Amino acid sequence: MLADSKGFSGFSVDDLDAARRFYGEVLGLPITEHEMGLIGVRIAPDTDVLVYPKGDAHQAATFTVLNFPVRDIDATVDELTARGVEFERYDGFGQDAKGIARGPEGPAIAWFTDPAGNILSVLEE
């Protein structure tokens, strides 16, 4: 029934202008304006993630809401750090000085948050 639907994901923020600046300027992603004051963050040629304001009612997710596969995680982390992104540190993940977890299972991954506290990641393809 839904196999041909172009599903999409979304999440809330407490400050839409801060989100627009972060995703557009810091992460360098195209931003699209939507009806009712919503924005889309373009993550693929035909895919937007919907970002919507919830103001004081916003609660940041305690899990990763958006993952960005990259070819070179070290170069990506270096570039994002230069743009002011701070990488999170989590107990038990054996992260290196850059904040990259390089475990024996799964890809190398590093987590960071948007201005609303939503957790994002970059992971090596």
PDB file of C-alpha atoms in Angstrom:
ATOM      1  CA  MET A   1       0.000   0.000   0.000  1.00  0.00           C
ATOM      2  CA  LEU A   2       2.786   2.494   0.858  1.00  0.00           C
ATOM      3  CA  ALA A   3       5.563   1.004  -1.268  1.00  0.00           C
ATOM      4  CA  ASP A   4       5.315   3.802  -3.849  1.00  0.00           C
ATOM      5  CA  SER A   5       4.936   6.621  -1.319  1.00  0.00           C
ATOM      6  CA  LYS A   6       7.821   9.039  -0.954  1.00  0.00           C
ATOM      7  CA  GLY A   7       7.904   9.031   2.814  1.00  0.00           C
ATOM      8  CA  PHE A   8       9.771  11.689   4.710  1.00  0.00           C
ATOM      9  CA  SER A   9      10.911  12.308   8.224  1.00  0.00           C
ATOM     10  CA  GLY A  10      10.755  15.338  10.440  1.00  0.00           C
ATOM     11  CA  PHE A  11      11.687  16.626  13.847  1.00  0.00           C
ATOM     12  CA  SER A  12      11.079  19.679  15.974  1.00  0.00           C
ATOM     13  CA  VAL A  13      13.300  22.535  17.087  1.00  0.00           C
ATOM     14  CA  ASP A  14      12.812  25.310  19.605  1.00  0.00           C
ATOM     15  CA  ASP A  15      14.150  28.068  17.310  1.00  0.00           C
ATOM     16  CA  LEU A  16      13.500  27.776  13.578  1.00  0.00           C
ATOM     17  CA  ASP A  17      15.826  30.678  12.677  1.00  0.00           C
ATOM     18  CA  ALA A  18      18.711  29.045  14.580  1.00  0.00           C
ATOM     19  CA  ALA A  19      17.954  25.742  12.812  1.00  0.00           C
ATOM     20  CA  ARG A  20      17.866  27.492   9.423  1.00  0.00           C
ATOM     21  CA  ARG A  21      21.301  29.043  10.088  1.00  0.00           C
ATOM     22  CA  PHE A  22      22.810  25.813  11.452  1.00  0.00           C
ATOM     23  CA  TYR A  23      21.614  23.483   8.719  1.00  0.00           C
ATOM     24  CA  GLY A  24      22.065  26.029   5.931  1.00  0.00           C
ATOM     25  CA  GLU A  25      25.238  27.872   6.895  1.00  0.00           C
ATOM     26  CA  VAL A  26      27.164  25.573   9.250  1.00  0.00           C
ATOM     27  CA  LEU A  27      26.310  22.248   7.599  1.00  0.00           C
ATOM     28  CA  GLY A  28      25.979  23.778   4.119  1.00  0.00           C
ATOM     29  CA  LEU A  29      22.707  22.055   3.265  1.00  0.00           C
ATOM     30  CA  PRO A  30      20.072  23.614   0.995  1.00  0.00           C
ATOM     31  CA  ILE A  31      17.038  24.891   2.888  1.00  0.00           C
ATOM     32  CA  THR A  32      13.564  24.955   1.381  1.00  0.00           C
ATOM     33  CA  GLU A  33      10.710  27.013   2.767  1.00  0.00           C
ATOM     34  CA  HIS A  34       7.407  25.247   3.324  1.00  0.00           C
ATOM     35  CA  GLU A  35       3.908  26.377   4.188  1.00  0.00           C
ATOM     36  CA  MET A  36       2.970  27.196   7.770  1.00  0.00           C
ATOM     37  CA  GLY A  37       6.496  28.364   8.686  1.00  0.00           C
ATOM     38  CA  LEU A  38       8.233  25.016   8.259  1.00  0.00           C
ATOM     39  CA  ILE A  39      11.569  24.406   6.588  1.00  0.00           C
ATOM     40  CA  GLY A  40      12.958  21.480   4.674  1.00  0.00           C
ATOM     41  CA  VAL A  41      16.576  20.447   4.950  1.00  0.00           C
ATOM     42  CA  ARG A  42      17.604  18.951   1.606  1.00  0.00           C
ATOM     43  CA  ILE A  43      19.628  15.794   2.295  1.00  0.00           C
ATOM     44  CA  ALA A  44      19.419  14.242  -1.173  1.00  0.00           C
ATOM     45  CA  PRO A  45      18.422  15.520  -4.619  1.00  0.00           C
ATOM     46  CA  ASP A  46      14.748  14.789  -4.029  1.00  0.00           C
ATOM     47  CA  THR A  47      14.564  14.371  -0.256  1.00  0.00           C
ATOM     48  CA  ASP A  48      13.863  16.960   2.422  1.00  0.00           C
ATOM     49  CA  VAL A  49      13.685  16.384   6.144  1.00  0.00           C
ATOM     50  CA  LEU A  50      10.927  18.540   7.594  1.00  0.00           C
ATOM     51  CA  VAL A  51      11.953  20.774  10.495  1.00  0.00           C
ATOM     52  CA  TYR A  52       9.147  22.398  12.435  1.00  0.00           C
ATOM     53  CA  PRO A  53       9.034  24.796  15.384  1.00  0.00           C
ATOM     54  CA  LYS A  54       7.672  23.740  18.774  1.00  0.00           C
ATOM     55  CA  GLY A  55       9.084  26.619  20.850  1.00  0.00           C
ATOM     56  CA  ASP A  56       9.093  25.898  24.567  1.00  0.00           C
ATOM     57  CA  ALA A  57       7.289  22.579  23.973  1.00  0.00           C
ATOM     58  CA  HIS A  58      10.294  21.190  22.057  1.00  0.00           C
ATOM     59  CA  GLN A  59      12.101  18.264  23.635  1.00  0.00           C
ATOM     60  CA  ALA A  60      15.294  17.110  21.972  1.00  0.00           C
ATOM     61  CA  ALA A  61      15.362  13.466  20.989  1.00  0.00           C
ATOM     62  CA  THR A  62      17.590  11.198  23.064  1.00  0.00           C
ATOM     63  CA  PHE A  63      18.522   9.233  19.947  1.00  0.00           C
ATOM     64  CA  THR A  64      20.082  10.081  16.597  1.00  0.00           C
ATOM     65  CA  VAL A  65      17.467  11.760  14.391  1.00  0.00           C
ATOM     66  CA  LEU A  66      19.598  12.226  11.272  1.00  0.00           C
ATOM     67  CA  ASN A  67      22.677  10.372   9.968  1.00  0.00           C
ATOM     68  CA  PHE A  68      24.984  11.644   7.238  1.00  0.00           C
ATOM     69  CA  PRO A  69      27.046   8.945   5.484  1.00  0.00           C
ATOM     70  CA  VAL A  70      30.404  10.374   4.350  1.00  0.00           C
ATOM     71  CA  ARG A  71      33.388   8.991   2.465  1.00  0.00           C
ATOM     72  CA  ASP A  72      36.065  10.438   4.750  1.00  0.00           C
ATOM     73  CA  ILE A  73      34.928  10.838   8.344  1.00  0.00           C
ATOM     74  CA  ASP A  74      38.203  12.413   9.489  1.00  0.00           C
ATOM     75  CA  ALA A  75      38.040  15.167   6.872  1.00  0.00           C
ATOM     76  CA  THR A  76      34.339  15.746   7.576  1.00  0.00           C
ATOM     77  CA  VAL A  77      34.844  15.968  11.337  1.00  0.00           C
ATOM     78  CA  ASP A  78      37.783  18.349  10.811  1.00  0.00           C
ATOM     79  CA  GLU A  79      35.693  20.595   8.535  1.00  0.00           C
ATOM     80  CA  LEU A  80      32.687  20.620  10.849  1.00  0.00           C
ATOM     81  CA  THR A  81      34.915  21.345  13.843  1.00  0.00           C
ATOM     82  CA  ALA A  82      36.406  24.291  11.938  1.00  0.00           C
ATOM     83  CA  ARG A  83      32.829  25.527  11.391  1.00  0.00           C
ATOM     84  CA  GLY A  84      32.172  25.458  15.141  1.00  0.00           C
ATOM     85  CA  VAL A  85      30.499  22.055  15.540  1.00  0.00           C
ATOM     86  CA  GLU A  86      31.332  20.319  18.811  1.00  0.00           C
ATOM     87  CA  PHE A  87      31.271  16.534  18.837  1.00  0.00           C
ATOM     88  CA  GLU A  88      29.619  14.620  21.644  1.00  0.00           C
ATOM     89  CA  ARG A  89      31.384  12.118  23.874  1.00  0.00           C
ATOM     90  CA  TYR A  90      29.522   9.028  25.071  1.00  0.00           C
ATOM     91  CA  ASP A  91      30.729   6.532  27.651  1.00  0.00           C
ATOM     92  CA  GLY A  92      31.612   3.113  26.319  1.00  0.00           C
ATOM     93  CA  PHE A  93      32.222   4.076  22.686  1.00  0.00           C
ATOM     94  CA  GLY A  94      36.015   4.478  22.809  1.00  0.00           C
ATOM     95  CA  GLN A  95      35.996   7.722  20.867  1.00  0.00           C
ATOM     96  CA  ASP A  96      39.279   9.227  19.722  1.00  0.00           C
ATOM     97  CA  ALA A  97      40.445  12.814  20.272  1.00  0.00           C
ATOM     98  CA  LYS A  98      38.166  14.018  17.459  1.00  0.00           C
ATOM     99  CA  GLY A  99      35.126  12.285  18.942  1.00  0.00           C
ATOM    100  CA  ILE A 100      35.041   9.488  16.371  1.00  0.00           C
ATOM    101  CA  ALA A 101      34.058   6.022  17.583  1.00  0.00           C
ATOM    102  CA  ARG A 102      35.953   3.368  15.640  1.00  0.00           C
ATOM    103  CA  GLY A 103      34.748   0.057  16.936  1.00  0.00           C
ATOM    104  CA  PRO A 104      35.291  -3.415  15.612  1.00  0.00           C
ATOM    105  CA  GLU A 105      31.600  -3.564  14.661  1.00  0.00           C
ATOM    106  CA  GLY A 106      29.881  -1.010  12.477  1.00  0.00           C
ATOM    107  CA  PRO A 107      31.182   2.086  10.762  1.00  0.00           C
ATOM    108  CA  ALA A 108      33.308   4.858  12.233  1.00  0.00           C
ATOM    109  CA  ILE A 109      30.804   7.394  13.606  1.00  0.00           C
ATOM    110  CA  ALA A 110      30.773  10.763  15.370  1.00  0.00           C
ATOM    111  CA  TRP A 111      27.786  12.487  16.964  1.00  0.00           C
ATOM    112  CA  PHE A 112      26.927  16.159  17.337  1.00  0.00           C
ATOM    113  CA  THR A 113      23.819  18.192  18.114  1.00  0.00           C
ATOM    114  CA  ASP A 114      21.916  20.945  16.386  1.00  0.00           C
ATOM    115  CA  PRO A 115      21.088  24.160  18.298  1.00  0.00           C
ATOM    116  CA  ALA A 116      17.877  22.533  19.598  1.00  0.00           C
ATOM    117  CA  GLY A 117      19.805  19.567  21.053  1.00  0.00           C
ATOM    118  CA  ASN A 118      18.728  17.019  18.428  1.00  0.00           C
ATOM    119  CA  ILE A 119      21.408  14.368  17.910  1.00  0.00           C
ATOM    120  CA  LEU A 120      22.953  14.020  14.441  1.00  0.00           C
ATOM    121  CA  SER A 121      25.826  11.896  13.206  1.00  0.00           C
ATOM    122  CA  VAL A 122      28.363  11.524  10.459  1.00  0.00           C
ATOM    123  CA  LEU A 123      29.400   7.969   9.696  1.00  0.00           C
ATOM    124  CA  GLU A 124      31.893   6.599   7.245  1.00  0.00           C
ATOM    125  CA  GLU A 125      30.431   4.667   4.323  1.00  0.00           C
TER     126      GLU A 125
END
